[in-house]
CSV table of C-alpha atoms in Angstrom, one decimal:
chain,number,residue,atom,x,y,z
A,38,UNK,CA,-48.8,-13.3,48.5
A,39,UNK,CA,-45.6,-11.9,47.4
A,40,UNK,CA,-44.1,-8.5,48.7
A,41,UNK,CA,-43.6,-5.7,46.8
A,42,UNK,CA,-40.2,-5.9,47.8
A,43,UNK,CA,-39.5,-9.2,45.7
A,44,UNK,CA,-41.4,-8.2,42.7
A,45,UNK,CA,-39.2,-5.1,42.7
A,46,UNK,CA,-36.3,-7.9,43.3
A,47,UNK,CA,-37.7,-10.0,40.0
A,48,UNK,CA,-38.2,-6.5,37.7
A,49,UNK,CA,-34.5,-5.9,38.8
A,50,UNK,CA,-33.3,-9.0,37.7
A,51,UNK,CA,-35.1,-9.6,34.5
A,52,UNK,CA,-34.2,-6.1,33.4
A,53,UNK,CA,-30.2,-6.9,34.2
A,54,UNK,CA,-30.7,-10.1,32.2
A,55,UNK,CA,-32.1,-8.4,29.4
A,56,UNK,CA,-30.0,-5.4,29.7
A,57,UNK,CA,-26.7,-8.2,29.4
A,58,UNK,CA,-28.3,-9.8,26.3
A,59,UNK,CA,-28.9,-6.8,24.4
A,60,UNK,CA,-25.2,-5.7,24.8
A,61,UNK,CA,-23.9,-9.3,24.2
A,62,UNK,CA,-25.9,-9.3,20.5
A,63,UNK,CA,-24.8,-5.9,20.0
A,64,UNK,CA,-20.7,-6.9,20.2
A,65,UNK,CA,-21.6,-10.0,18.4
A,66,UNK,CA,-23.6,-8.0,15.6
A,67,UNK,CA,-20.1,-5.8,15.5
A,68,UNK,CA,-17.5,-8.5,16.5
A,69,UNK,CA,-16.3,-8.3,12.6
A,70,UNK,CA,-16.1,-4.7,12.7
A,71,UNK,CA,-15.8,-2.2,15.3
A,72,UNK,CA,-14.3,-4.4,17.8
A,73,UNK,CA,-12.1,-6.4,15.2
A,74,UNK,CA,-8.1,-6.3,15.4
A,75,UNK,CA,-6.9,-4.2,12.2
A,76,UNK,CA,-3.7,-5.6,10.2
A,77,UNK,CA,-2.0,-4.6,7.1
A,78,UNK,CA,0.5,-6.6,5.3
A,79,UNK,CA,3.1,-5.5,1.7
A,80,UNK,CA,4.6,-7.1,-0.8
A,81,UNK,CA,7.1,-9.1,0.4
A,82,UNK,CA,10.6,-7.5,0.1
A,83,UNK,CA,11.6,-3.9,0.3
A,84,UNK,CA,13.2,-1.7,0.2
A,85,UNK,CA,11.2,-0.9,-2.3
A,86,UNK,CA,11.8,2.0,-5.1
A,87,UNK,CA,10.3,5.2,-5.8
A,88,UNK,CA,6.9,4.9,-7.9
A,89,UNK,CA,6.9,0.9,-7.7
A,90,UNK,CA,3.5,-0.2,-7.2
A,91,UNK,CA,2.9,-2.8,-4.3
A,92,UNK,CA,0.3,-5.1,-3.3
A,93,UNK,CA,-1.3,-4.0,0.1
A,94,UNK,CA,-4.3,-6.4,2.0
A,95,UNK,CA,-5.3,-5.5,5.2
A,96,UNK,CA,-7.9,-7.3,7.7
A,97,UNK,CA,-9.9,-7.1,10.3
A,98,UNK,CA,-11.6,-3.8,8.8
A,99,UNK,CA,-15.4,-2.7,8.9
A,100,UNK,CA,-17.1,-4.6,6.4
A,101,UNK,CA,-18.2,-2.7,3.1
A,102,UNK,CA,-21.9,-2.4,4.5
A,103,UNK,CA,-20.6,-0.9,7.7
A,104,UNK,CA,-18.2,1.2,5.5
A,105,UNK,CA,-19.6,2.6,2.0
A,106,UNK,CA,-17.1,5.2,1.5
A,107,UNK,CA,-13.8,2.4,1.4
A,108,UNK,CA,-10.4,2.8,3.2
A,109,UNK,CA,-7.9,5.0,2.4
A,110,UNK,CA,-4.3,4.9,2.5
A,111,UNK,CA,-1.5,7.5,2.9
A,112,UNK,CA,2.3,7.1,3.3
A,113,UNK,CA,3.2,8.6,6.6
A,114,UNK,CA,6.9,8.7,8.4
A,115,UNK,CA,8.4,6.2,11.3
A,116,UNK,CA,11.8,7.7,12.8
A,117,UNK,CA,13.8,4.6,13.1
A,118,UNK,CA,11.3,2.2,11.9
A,119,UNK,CA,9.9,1.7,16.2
A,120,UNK,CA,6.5,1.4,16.7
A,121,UNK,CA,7.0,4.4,19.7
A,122,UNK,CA,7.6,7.1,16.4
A,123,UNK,CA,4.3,6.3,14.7
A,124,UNK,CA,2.6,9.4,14.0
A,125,UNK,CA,-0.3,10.4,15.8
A,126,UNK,CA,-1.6,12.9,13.8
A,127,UNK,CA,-1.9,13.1,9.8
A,128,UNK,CA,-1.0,16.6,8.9
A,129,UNK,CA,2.2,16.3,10.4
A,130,UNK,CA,3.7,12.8,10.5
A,131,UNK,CA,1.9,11.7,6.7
A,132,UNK,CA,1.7,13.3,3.2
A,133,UNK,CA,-1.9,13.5,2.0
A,134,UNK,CA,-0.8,13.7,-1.4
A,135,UNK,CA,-0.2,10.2,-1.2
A,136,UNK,CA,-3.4,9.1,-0.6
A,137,UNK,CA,-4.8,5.9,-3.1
A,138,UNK,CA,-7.2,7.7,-6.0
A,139,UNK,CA,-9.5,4.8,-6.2
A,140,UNK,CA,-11.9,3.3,-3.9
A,141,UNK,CA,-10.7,0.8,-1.9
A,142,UNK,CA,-13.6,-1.1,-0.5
A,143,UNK,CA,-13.4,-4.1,2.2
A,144,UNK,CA,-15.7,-7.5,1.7
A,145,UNK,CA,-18.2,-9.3,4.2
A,146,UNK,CA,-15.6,-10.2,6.2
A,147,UNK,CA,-13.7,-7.2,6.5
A,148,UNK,CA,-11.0,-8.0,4.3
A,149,UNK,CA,-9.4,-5.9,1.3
A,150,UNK,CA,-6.6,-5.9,-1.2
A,151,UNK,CA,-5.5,-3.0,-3.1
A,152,UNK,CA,-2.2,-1.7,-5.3
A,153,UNK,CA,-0.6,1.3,-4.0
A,154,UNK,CA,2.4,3.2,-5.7
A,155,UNK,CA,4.9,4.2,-3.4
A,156,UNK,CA,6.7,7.4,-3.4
A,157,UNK,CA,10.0,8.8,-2.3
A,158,UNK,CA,9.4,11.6,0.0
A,159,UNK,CA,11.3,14.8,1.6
A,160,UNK,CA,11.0,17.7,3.9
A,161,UNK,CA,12.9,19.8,2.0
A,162,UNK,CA,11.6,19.1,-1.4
A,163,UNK,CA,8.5,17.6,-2.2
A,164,UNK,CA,7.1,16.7,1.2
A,165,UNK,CA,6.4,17.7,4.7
A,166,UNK,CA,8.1,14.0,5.5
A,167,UNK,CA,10.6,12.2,5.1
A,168,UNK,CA,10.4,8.7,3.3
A,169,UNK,CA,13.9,7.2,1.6
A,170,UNK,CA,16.4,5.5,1.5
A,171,UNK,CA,18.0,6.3,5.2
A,172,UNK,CA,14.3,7.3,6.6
A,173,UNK,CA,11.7,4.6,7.4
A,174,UNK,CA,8.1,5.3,6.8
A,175,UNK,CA,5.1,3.3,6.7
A,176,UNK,CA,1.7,3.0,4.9
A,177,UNK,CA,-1.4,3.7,6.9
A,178,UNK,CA,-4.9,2.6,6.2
A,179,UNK,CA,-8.0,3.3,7.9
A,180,UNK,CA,-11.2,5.5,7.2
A,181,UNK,CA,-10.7,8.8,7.5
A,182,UNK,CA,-7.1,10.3,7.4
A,183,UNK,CA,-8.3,14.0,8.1
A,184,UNK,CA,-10.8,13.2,10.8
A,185,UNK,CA,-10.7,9.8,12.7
A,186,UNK,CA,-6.4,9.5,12.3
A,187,UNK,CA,-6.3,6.7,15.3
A,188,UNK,CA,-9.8,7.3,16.6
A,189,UNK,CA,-11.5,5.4,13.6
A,190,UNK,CA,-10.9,1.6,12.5
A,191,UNK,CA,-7.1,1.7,11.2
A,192,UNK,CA,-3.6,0.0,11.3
A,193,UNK,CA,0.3,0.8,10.0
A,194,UNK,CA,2.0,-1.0,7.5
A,195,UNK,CA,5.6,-2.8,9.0
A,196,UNK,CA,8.3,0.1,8.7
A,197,UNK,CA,10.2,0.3,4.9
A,198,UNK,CA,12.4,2.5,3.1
A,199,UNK,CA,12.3,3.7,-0.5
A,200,UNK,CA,15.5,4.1,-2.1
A,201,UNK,CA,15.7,6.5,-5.8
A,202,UNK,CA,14.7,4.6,-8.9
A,203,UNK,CA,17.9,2.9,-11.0
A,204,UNK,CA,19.1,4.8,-13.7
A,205,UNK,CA,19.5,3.6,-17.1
A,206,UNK,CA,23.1,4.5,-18.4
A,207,UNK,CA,23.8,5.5,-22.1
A,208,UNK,CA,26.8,3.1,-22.3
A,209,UNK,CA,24.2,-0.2,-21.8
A,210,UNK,CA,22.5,1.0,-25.1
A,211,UNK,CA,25.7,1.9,-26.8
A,212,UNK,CA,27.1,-1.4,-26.0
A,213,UNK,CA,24.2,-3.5,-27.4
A,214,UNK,CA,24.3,-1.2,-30.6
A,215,UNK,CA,27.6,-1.3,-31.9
A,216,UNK,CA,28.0,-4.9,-32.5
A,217,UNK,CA,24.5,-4.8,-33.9
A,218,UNK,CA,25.9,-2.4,-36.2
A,219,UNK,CA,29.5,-3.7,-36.7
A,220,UNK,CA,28.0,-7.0,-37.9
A,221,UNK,CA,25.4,-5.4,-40.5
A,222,UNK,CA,28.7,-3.5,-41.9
A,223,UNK,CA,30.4,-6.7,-42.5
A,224,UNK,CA,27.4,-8.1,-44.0
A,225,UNK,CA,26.8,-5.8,-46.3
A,226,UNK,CA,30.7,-5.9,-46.7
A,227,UNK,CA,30.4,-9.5,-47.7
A,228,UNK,CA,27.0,-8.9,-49.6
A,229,UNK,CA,28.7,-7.0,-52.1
A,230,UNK,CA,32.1,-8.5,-52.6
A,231,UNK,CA,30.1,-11.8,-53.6
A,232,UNK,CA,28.1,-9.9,-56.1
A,233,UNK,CA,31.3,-8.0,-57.8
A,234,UNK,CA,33.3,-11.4,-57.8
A,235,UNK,CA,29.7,-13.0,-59.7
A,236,UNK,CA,30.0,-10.3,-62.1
A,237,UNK,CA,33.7,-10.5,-63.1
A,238,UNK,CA,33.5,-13.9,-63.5
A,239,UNK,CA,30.5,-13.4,-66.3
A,240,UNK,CA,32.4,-11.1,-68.0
């Protein structure tokens, strides 16, 4: 007859065993989400110019099931482009203003792709940042700017800069318009020399 000092021995056991297999199906359940490494990628180029809009994917995200309410994301500075100056809190290191106006949501695997317009930003006009053409910045995306910053599911774009947009200058047009208008002058010129040299020569 066994003790009751091995059945207490058994109980142990079984309930570690079943303990370890309840916690392995739980991080396989969430292995696409939760526990999955975030990455976003951009367009390929850059710098990139003020209101261009830019293809962003990211991966690695909760899955839409696990994550109804979508991703957002928010232009926030990088001193220096280094991973050491990423901000680590949203209402002083990104703009909220920037953040995408439609839903972004990720697919069974976690996965999304989105376009994203990016802006030129400054301290000491429009922004609480700065995001030009000498200041990097970078695009974050995640679930919750305001309340999970780097606590929730998220990742940073690679560093960029945004330089002004090109001006158009007025002598382009004026160049393409006054040959376009020299040569209807001659033609009607030539148009009406022809028709006064027809008429003489009836008369």
């Amino acid at each position: 007859m066994q003790s009751t000092r091995a059945k207490g021995v058994r109980v142990a056991g079984a309930t570690i065993t079943l303990f370890l297999s309840a916690t392995v199906a739980t991080l396989a359940f969430f292995g696409d989400t939760a526990f999955a490494t975030t990455a976003v990628n951009l367009s390929p180029g850059g710098p990139f110019t003020d209101g261009q809009t830019i293809a962003v994917s990211g991966t690695g995200f909760p899955m839409h099931s696990a994550l109804p309410s979508g991703l957002e994301i928010i232009e926030c500075s990088d001193p220096g482009g280094l991973v050491a100056n990423l901000p680590t809190d949203a209402s002083t290191g990104c703009d909220g203003t920037t953040v995408n106006g439609s839903q972004i949501n990720t697919d069974a695997s976690g996965n999304f792709s989105a376009s994203y317009s990016i802006s030129a930003l400054s301290s000491s006009g429009n922004s609480n940042i700065n995001c030009d053409a000498t200041d990097y910045c970078v695009l974050w995306v995640g679930q919750d700017f305001n309340n999970s910053f780097l606590s929730g599911p998220h990742a940073f774009s690679r560093p960029f800069e945004v330089q002004a947009p090109t001006a158009t200058t007025p002598e382009a047009p004026l160049a393409i318009a006054l040959p376009v208008c020299a040569a209807g002058v001659v033609g009607a010129y030539l148009f009406l020399r022809r028709r006064r040299s027809r008429s003489m020569l009836t008369h």
